[in-house]
Amino acid sequence: MDSFSTRILPATSPLAAMDDSPAAPSSAISSLLSSSDFVILSLGVAIATAYLFRTHIFPSKKDAPALSKPTIGDGDTNPRDFVEKMKAGKKRLVIFYGSQTGTAEEYAIRLAKEAKSRFGLGSLVCDPEEYDFETLDKIPEDCAAIFVMATYGEGEPTDNAVQLMQNISDESFEYSKGSHSLEGLKYVMFGLGNKTYEHYNSVARDLDQRLTESGAQRIGERGEGDDDKSMEEDYLEWKDKMWAEFSAVMGVEEGAGGDTPDFAVTEVDAIDQAKVYLGELSARALTKTKGIIDAKNPYPAPLKVSRELFAQGHERNCVHVEFDIEGAGMTYQHGDHVGVWPSNNDIEVDRLLCALGLAERRDTVINVESLDPALAKVPFPVPTTYDTVVRHYIDTSAVAGRQILTALSRYAPSESARERLAKLASDKEQYASIVAGGCLKLGEVLQLVAGDDITVRATPSNTTPWKIPFELVISAIPRLQPRYYSISSSPKLHPNSIHVTCVVLKYENVPTEGIKPKWVYGVGSNYLLNLKTAMNGEANALVVEEGPMMPVQYAIGGPRQAYNVDGIYKAPIHVRRSTFRLPTNLKSPVIMVGPGTGVAPFRGFVQERVALARRAIEKNGPDALDTWGQISLFYGCRSEHEDFLYADEWPEYTRELKGKFKMHTAFSRSGPRKPDGSKIYVQDLIWDDRAHIAKAISEDKAYVYICGDAKNMAHQVEEVLARILAEAKGGSIEDGKKEVKLMKERSRLMLDVWS
């Protein structure tokens, strides 16, 4: 906002011009006027000036600048007041979700839908980032709050739940009634986590404790979903017991709701094709206008380089991709993640469209409207087409959820298909064996129970069509989300490109009765592999070994072939910020542990130090690095001749860092073995170097970074570190574990891991 003095006397105002004018100096005027005349003239000028600038000096309420907080007038509601929205929409439930990748949001919407179908209760589903929490104590007695909270990173709340957690955890934070009390608030809690991480479901547990301490009453047990095993089964087991207690506490009867759809899908005949979304992820992408690049508006980045990192003929693939971001307005730091937005492959797109009887109408334009926007927003831009939704917007390649199958069984094309689908939905063990173990997608399940052959390419002639309303499919299958990769470059060396190191996911299912062995392909990594093969004019590597089903391919040209212009391929990307960063003090030793593709961010780390070293040597001479701390990288793979990532780069980095970088390598299949014949892994290398590591951590305050597999490697590395610290200080292994925990709390031990 402009300062008040500037508004009164802007430099170009008429009064300023008069004061500065050489044609009428004040001495000349005063010589012609008496003192009384001068006073009258001055007063007249002042009054005229005040009138001319009255809106600046005496702003009316109408013209007053907007305040930082919204002002609420009669008939208006504060857009950040969820209680007012609940009352206005006659909602008895408010559901907050803390979600980083969209999963918690999906479960929040599922709870809202079930509250409606079971009890006829309306819900307001809220992103906590969009609301203030002073009014949490004003939720009416006949209403309740539901919290669906994911734990992110090392026990941290998701980005959109940070403020919520701060407000509820801070005892000095006052709610609307002037205290930190939440007496009378009834709430439900479901957490999403992964048991391979140390801080399993810590956000939901902490929030649950804080709410209880504030006087709130929890309904039912706290639910905890474990993504390492089956989040879905944990949720299903928890929610039935919770709803039973919910019914008693809230005084509502089951059966009061109805089975109403969330969306209305209509086919559109006459429409301007330029306004139809064919895979574009935002309105800006459709209209080709520039703006902020984020998860809602990714940037179609051209591929500068794409190459295979594993040796030719190797049974696996690992793709190195360099995205060109020059002129895009994108920035990144070492340790950040890049989100790549893939599409579903042609085989699964055709399969689901055929199973739904839509293969021959795939290009029909449709509009989708939410029947209750407070409950379920349309999850993708419209108008669009059936093919586009199945290819670009929903996770067609995901394993079919058990709860989905119950709703779909009523649309079965035959009684036998209905019975088989209902059995899969109701029998937990059979579902786990056939669907989960067999890695069956929804299209495959529909084919299987209808008696179709799922090993051949689906066509309208070999696939039994189901009359499932498309709005139900949209509700049943979650939105296709970006796949995140640790950036393997430094902006100091590569300011105009983002590098990705991606091992291609390909594994066999667990065959059971009626389910033959088959290959399962990861969506994002195989999308990148397809880009690489197309960019380099190579044969497609994704071939099903048996049966007539041939290459697994993607429509990598993108919507309107916008991702393939003159042979230059593009992929939509955005950057997600991370706290996985090198210490700013160059004297601090750095210990990095990253076997396999866990080495990706450490390539960026080392490049970051190389760039700084070049500047330091140029400025201060060849001895500029003498006081720098030692950088150690512990890396492991199967064979130094087959899957040693960036083997040709590390020696050059060692040379440029003047001995301040040392790499320790373990090759589990081609390298030496332990005396007992067992393989050597990175944790063994760390133990062998324990004298240096103990000194670096205890005396020189080293920073330790671990990236890679959370379930096995990360745990084992932490155990070795605890043993090293315990031995160095003459304490017990429990003392060592406490030291490791303290390092985490002080951000001297950081993890970027996955399961």
mmCIF file of C-alpha atoms in Angstrom, residues 237-391:
data_model
loop_
_atom_site.group_PDB
_atom_site.id
_atom_site.type_symbol
_atom_site.label_atom_id
_atom_site.label_comp_id
_atom_site.label_asym_id
_atom_site.label_seq_id
_atom_site.Cartn_x
_atom_site.Cartn_y
_atom_site.Cartn_z
ATOM 1 C CA GLU A 237 -11.164 -52.874 9.054
ATOM 2 C CA TRP A 238 -11.184 -49.594 10.984
ATOM 3 C CA LYS A 239 -14.087 -47.750 9.418
ATOM 4 C CA ASP A 240 -16.872 -50.275 10.118
ATOM 5 C CA LYS A 241 -16.165 -50.252 13.864
ATOM 6 C CA MET A 242 -15.820 -46.464 13.819
ATOM 7 C CA TRP A 243 -19.160 -45.955 12.063
ATOM 8 C CA ALA A 244 -20.915 -48.150 14.640
ATOM 9 C CA GLU A 245 -19.710 -45.919 17.496
ATOM 10 C CA PHE A 246 -20.313 -42.815 15.394
ATOM 11 C CA SER A 247 -23.946 -43.831 15.035
ATOM 12 C CA ALA A 248 -24.357 -44.131 18.818
ATOM 13 C CA VAL A 249 -22.501 -40.937 19.752
ATOM 14 C CA MET A 250 -24.084 -38.759 17.070
ATOM 15 C CA GLY A 251 -27.562 -40.210 17.452
ATOM 16 C CA VAL A 252 -27.955 -41.118 13.785
ATOM 17 C CA GLU A 253 -29.374 -44.273 12.269
ATOM 18 C CA GLU A 254 -27.789 -46.261 9.506
ATOM 19 C CA GLY A 255 -29.909 -46.504 6.381
ATOM 20 C CA ALA A 256 -30.996 -42.877 6.494
ATOM 21 C CA GLY A 257 -28.900 -42.061 3.452
ATOM 22 C CA GLY A 258 -29.265 -43.005 -0.165
ATOM 23 C CA ASP A 259 -26.957 -44.363 -2.822
ATOM 24 C CA THR A 260 -26.667 -41.197 -4.872
ATOM 25 C CA PRO A 261 -23.888 -40.496 -7.380
ATOM 26 C CA ASP A 262 -21.297 -37.769 -6.867
ATOM 27 C CA PHE A 263 -21.219 -36.625 -10.475
ATOM 28 C CA ALA A 264 -23.436 -36.250 -13.493
ATOM 29 C CA VAL A 265 -21.845 -37.149 -16.833
ATOM 30 C CA THR A 266 -23.448 -35.885 -20.021
ATOM 31 C CA GLU A 267 -22.337 -36.320 -23.617
ATOM 32 C CA VAL A 268 -21.886 -33.100 -25.578
ATOM 33 C CA ASP A 269 -22.732 -32.883 -29.277
ATOM 34 C CA ALA A 270 -21.853 -29.414 -30.549
ATOM 35 C CA ILE A 271 -18.805 -27.785 -29.005
ATOM 36 C CA ASP A 272 -15.720 -25.886 -30.039
ATOM 37 C CA GLN A 273 -12.983 -28.563 -30.086
ATOM 38 C CA ALA A 274 -10.421 -25.967 -29.036
ATOM 39 C CA LYS A 275 -12.171 -25.824 -25.668
ATOM 40 C CA VAL A 276 -12.070 -29.585 -25.070
ATOM 41 C CA TYR A 277 -9.376 -30.865 -22.700
ATOM 42 C CA LEU A 278 -7.508 -33.764 -24.294
ATOM 43 C CA GLY A 279 -4.987 -34.337 -21.518
ATOM 44 C CA GLU A 280 -4.035 -30.773 -20.665
ATOM 45 C CA LEU A 281 -3.662 -30.476 -16.904
ATOM 46 C CA SER A 282 -4.788 -26.863 -16.522
ATOM 47 C CA ALA A 283 -6.589 -24.042 -18.291
ATOM 48 C CA ARG A 284 -3.243 -22.369 -18.941
ATOM 49 C CA ALA A 285 -2.020 -25.474 -20.724
ATOM 50 C CA LEU A 286 -5.114 -25.477 -22.926
ATOM 51 C CA THR A 287 -4.827 -21.799 -23.810
ATOM 52 C CA LYS A 288 -1.003 -21.868 -23.893
ATOM 53 C CA THR A 289 -0.606 -18.953 -21.484
ATOM 54 C CA LYS A 290 2.299 -18.598 -19.069
ATOM 55 C CA GLY A 291 2.119 -18.395 -15.292
ATOM 56 C CA ILE A 292 3.410 -19.888 -12.066
ATOM 57 C CA ILE A 293 4.599 -23.479 -12.451
ATOM 58 C CA ASP A 294 3.443 -25.800 -9.682
ATOM 59 C CA ALA A 295 1.572 -29.037 -9.057
ATOM 60 C CA LYS A 296 -1.600 -27.513 -10.522
ATOM 61 C CA ASN A 297 0.155 -26.088 -13.559
ATOM 62 C CA PRO A 298 3.126 -28.279 -14.578
ATOM 63 C CA TYR A 299 5.501 -27.216 -17.329
ATOM 64 C CA PRO A 300 5.851 -29.285 -20.540
ATOM 65 C CA ALA A 301 9.639 -29.571 -20.417
ATOM 66 C CA PRO A 302 11.550 -30.674 -23.530
ATOM 67 C CA LEU A 303 13.904 -33.627 -23.105
ATOM 68 C CA LYS A 304 17.487 -32.546 -23.804
ATOM 69 C CA VAL A 305 19.106 -35.917 -23.094
ATOM 70 C CA SER A 306 17.777 -39.400 -22.445
ATOM 71 C CA ARG A 307 20.024 -42.430 -22.165
ATOM 72 C CA GLU A 308 20.297 -45.883 -20.629
ATOM 73 C CA LEU A 309 22.566 -46.136 -17.576
ATOM 74 C CA PHE A 310 22.723 -49.917 -17.238
ATOM 75 C CA ALA A 311 24.959 -52.008 -19.469
ATOM 76 C CA GLN A 312 23.542 -53.191 -22.782
ATOM 77 C CA GLY A 313 21.734 -56.486 -22.449
ATOM 78 C CA HIS A 314 21.120 -56.023 -18.730
ATOM 79 C CA GLU A 315 17.841 -57.493 -17.479
ATOM 80 C CA ARG A 316 16.789 -54.164 -16.006
ATOM 81 C CA ASN A 317 16.641 -50.576 -17.229
ATOM 82 C CA CYS A 318 17.685 -47.337 -15.581
ATOM 83 C CA VAL A 319 16.970 -44.138 -17.471
ATOM 84 C CA HIS A 320 18.864 -40.854 -17.208
ATOM 85 C CA VAL A 321 16.711 -37.948 -18.394
ATOM 86 C CA GLU A 322 17.566 -34.260 -18.625
ATOM 87 C CA PHE A 323 14.628 -31.857 -18.807
ATOM 88 C CA ASP A 324 15.242 -28.474 -20.416
ATOM 89 C CA ILE A 325 13.882 -25.658 -18.224
ATOM 90 C CA GLU A 326 15.611 -22.720 -19.890
ATOM 91 C CA GLY A 327 13.221 -19.789 -20.108
ATOM 92 C CA ALA A 328 10.505 -21.627 -18.202
ATOM 93 C CA GLY A 329 10.772 -19.553 -15.042
ATOM 94 C CA MET A 330 11.466 -22.709 -13.033
ATOM 95 C CA THR A 331 14.123 -22.928 -10.346
ATOM 96 C CA TYR A 332 15.351 -25.766 -8.167
ATOM 97 C CA GLN A 333 17.941 -26.569 -5.518
ATOM 98 C CA HIS A 334 20.043 -29.653 -4.962
ATOM 99 C CA GLY A 335 18.001 -32.220 -3.034
ATOM 100 C CA ASP A 336 14.630 -31.116 -4.436
ATOM 101 C CA HIS A 337 12.197 -33.503 -6.116
ATOM 102 C CA VAL A 338 10.717 -33.261 -9.571
ATOM 103 C CA GLY A 339 7.175 -34.432 -10.210
ATOM 104 C CA VAL A 340 6.640 -36.070 -13.600
ATOM 105 C CA TRP A 341 3.052 -36.409 -14.823
ATOM 106 C CA PRO A 342 2.698 -39.671 -16.776
ATOM 107 C CA SER A 343 -0.241 -41.090 -18.652
ATOM 108 C CA ASN A 344 -1.606 -44.638 -18.657
ATOM 109 C CA ASN A 345 -0.343 -47.077 -21.258
ATOM 110 C CA ASP A 346 -2.337 -47.991 -24.348
ATOM 111 C CA ILE A 347 -3.082 -51.574 -23.263
ATOM 112 C CA GLU A 348 -4.791 -50.595 -20.016
ATOM 113 C CA VAL A 349 -6.627 -47.683 -21.623
ATOM 114 C CA ASP A 350 -8.067 -49.958 -24.307
ATOM 115 C CA ARG A 351 -8.889 -52.643 -21.750
ATOM 116 C CA LEU A 352 -10.963 -50.408 -19.474
ATOM 117 C CA LEU A 353 -12.752 -48.665 -22.341
ATOM 118 C CA CYS A 354 -13.689 -52.043 -23.829
ATOM 119 C CA ALA A 355 -14.854 -53.384 -20.451
ATOM 120 C CA LEU A 356 -17.069 -50.309 -20.060
ATOM 121 C CA GLY A 357 -18.433 -50.631 -23.593
ATOM 122 C CA LEU A 358 -16.946 -47.269 -24.556
ATOM 123 C CA ALA A 359 -14.219 -48.268 -27.012
ATOM 124 C CA GLU A 360 -16.171 -47.112 -30.055
ATOM 125 C CA ARG A 361 -17.261 -43.878 -28.321
ATOM 126 C CA ARG A 362 -13.892 -43.099 -26.818
ATOM 127 C CA ASP A 363 -13.622 -39.707 -28.537
ATOM 128 C CA THR A 364 -17.122 -38.573 -27.550
ATOM 129 C CA VAL A 365 -16.985 -35.252 -25.702
ATOM 130 C CA ILE A 366 -18.402 -35.342 -22.183
ATOM 131 C CA ASN A 367 -19.083 -32.838 -19.453
ATOM 132 C CA VAL A 368 -18.844 -33.778 -15.775
ATOM 133 C CA GLU A 369 -20.689 -31.859 -13.086
ATOM 134 C CA SER A 370 -20.393 -32.341 -9.331
ATOM 135 C CA LEU A 371 -23.766 -32.893 -7.689
ATOM 136 C CA ASP A 372 -22.312 -31.733 -4.376
ATOM 137 C CA PRO A 373 -19.183 -29.579 -4.843
ATOM 138 C CA ALA A 374 -18.604 -29.439 -1.078
ATOM 139 C CA LEU A 375 -18.336 -33.230 -1.059
ATOM 140 C CA ALA A 376 -16.609 -34.033 -4.304
ATOM 141 C CA LYS A 377 -15.069 -31.645 -6.790
ATOM 142 C CA VAL A 378 -14.704 -32.704 -10.403
ATOM 143 C CA PRO A 379 -11.168 -34.147 -10.260
ATOM 144 C CA PHE A 380 -10.073 -33.031 -13.725
ATOM 145 C CA PRO A 381 -10.782 -30.249 -16.219
ATOM 146 C CA VAL A 382 -13.856 -30.466 -18.443
ATOM 147 C CA PRO A 383 -15.211 -30.762 -21.080
ATOM 148 C CA THR A 384 -13.124 -33.755 -22.095
ATOM 149 C CA THR A 385 -13.530 -37.223 -23.650
ATOM 150 C CA TYR A 386 -13.876 -40.775 -22.346
ATOM 151 C CA ASP A 387 -10.459 -41.681 -23.746
ATOM 152 C CA THR A 388 -8.812 -38.651 -22.150
ATOM 153 C CA VAL A 389 -10.203 -39.420 -18.708
ATOM 154 C CA VAL A 390 -9.045 -43.040 -18.824
ATOM 155 C CA ARG A 391 -5.661 -42.171 -20.365
#
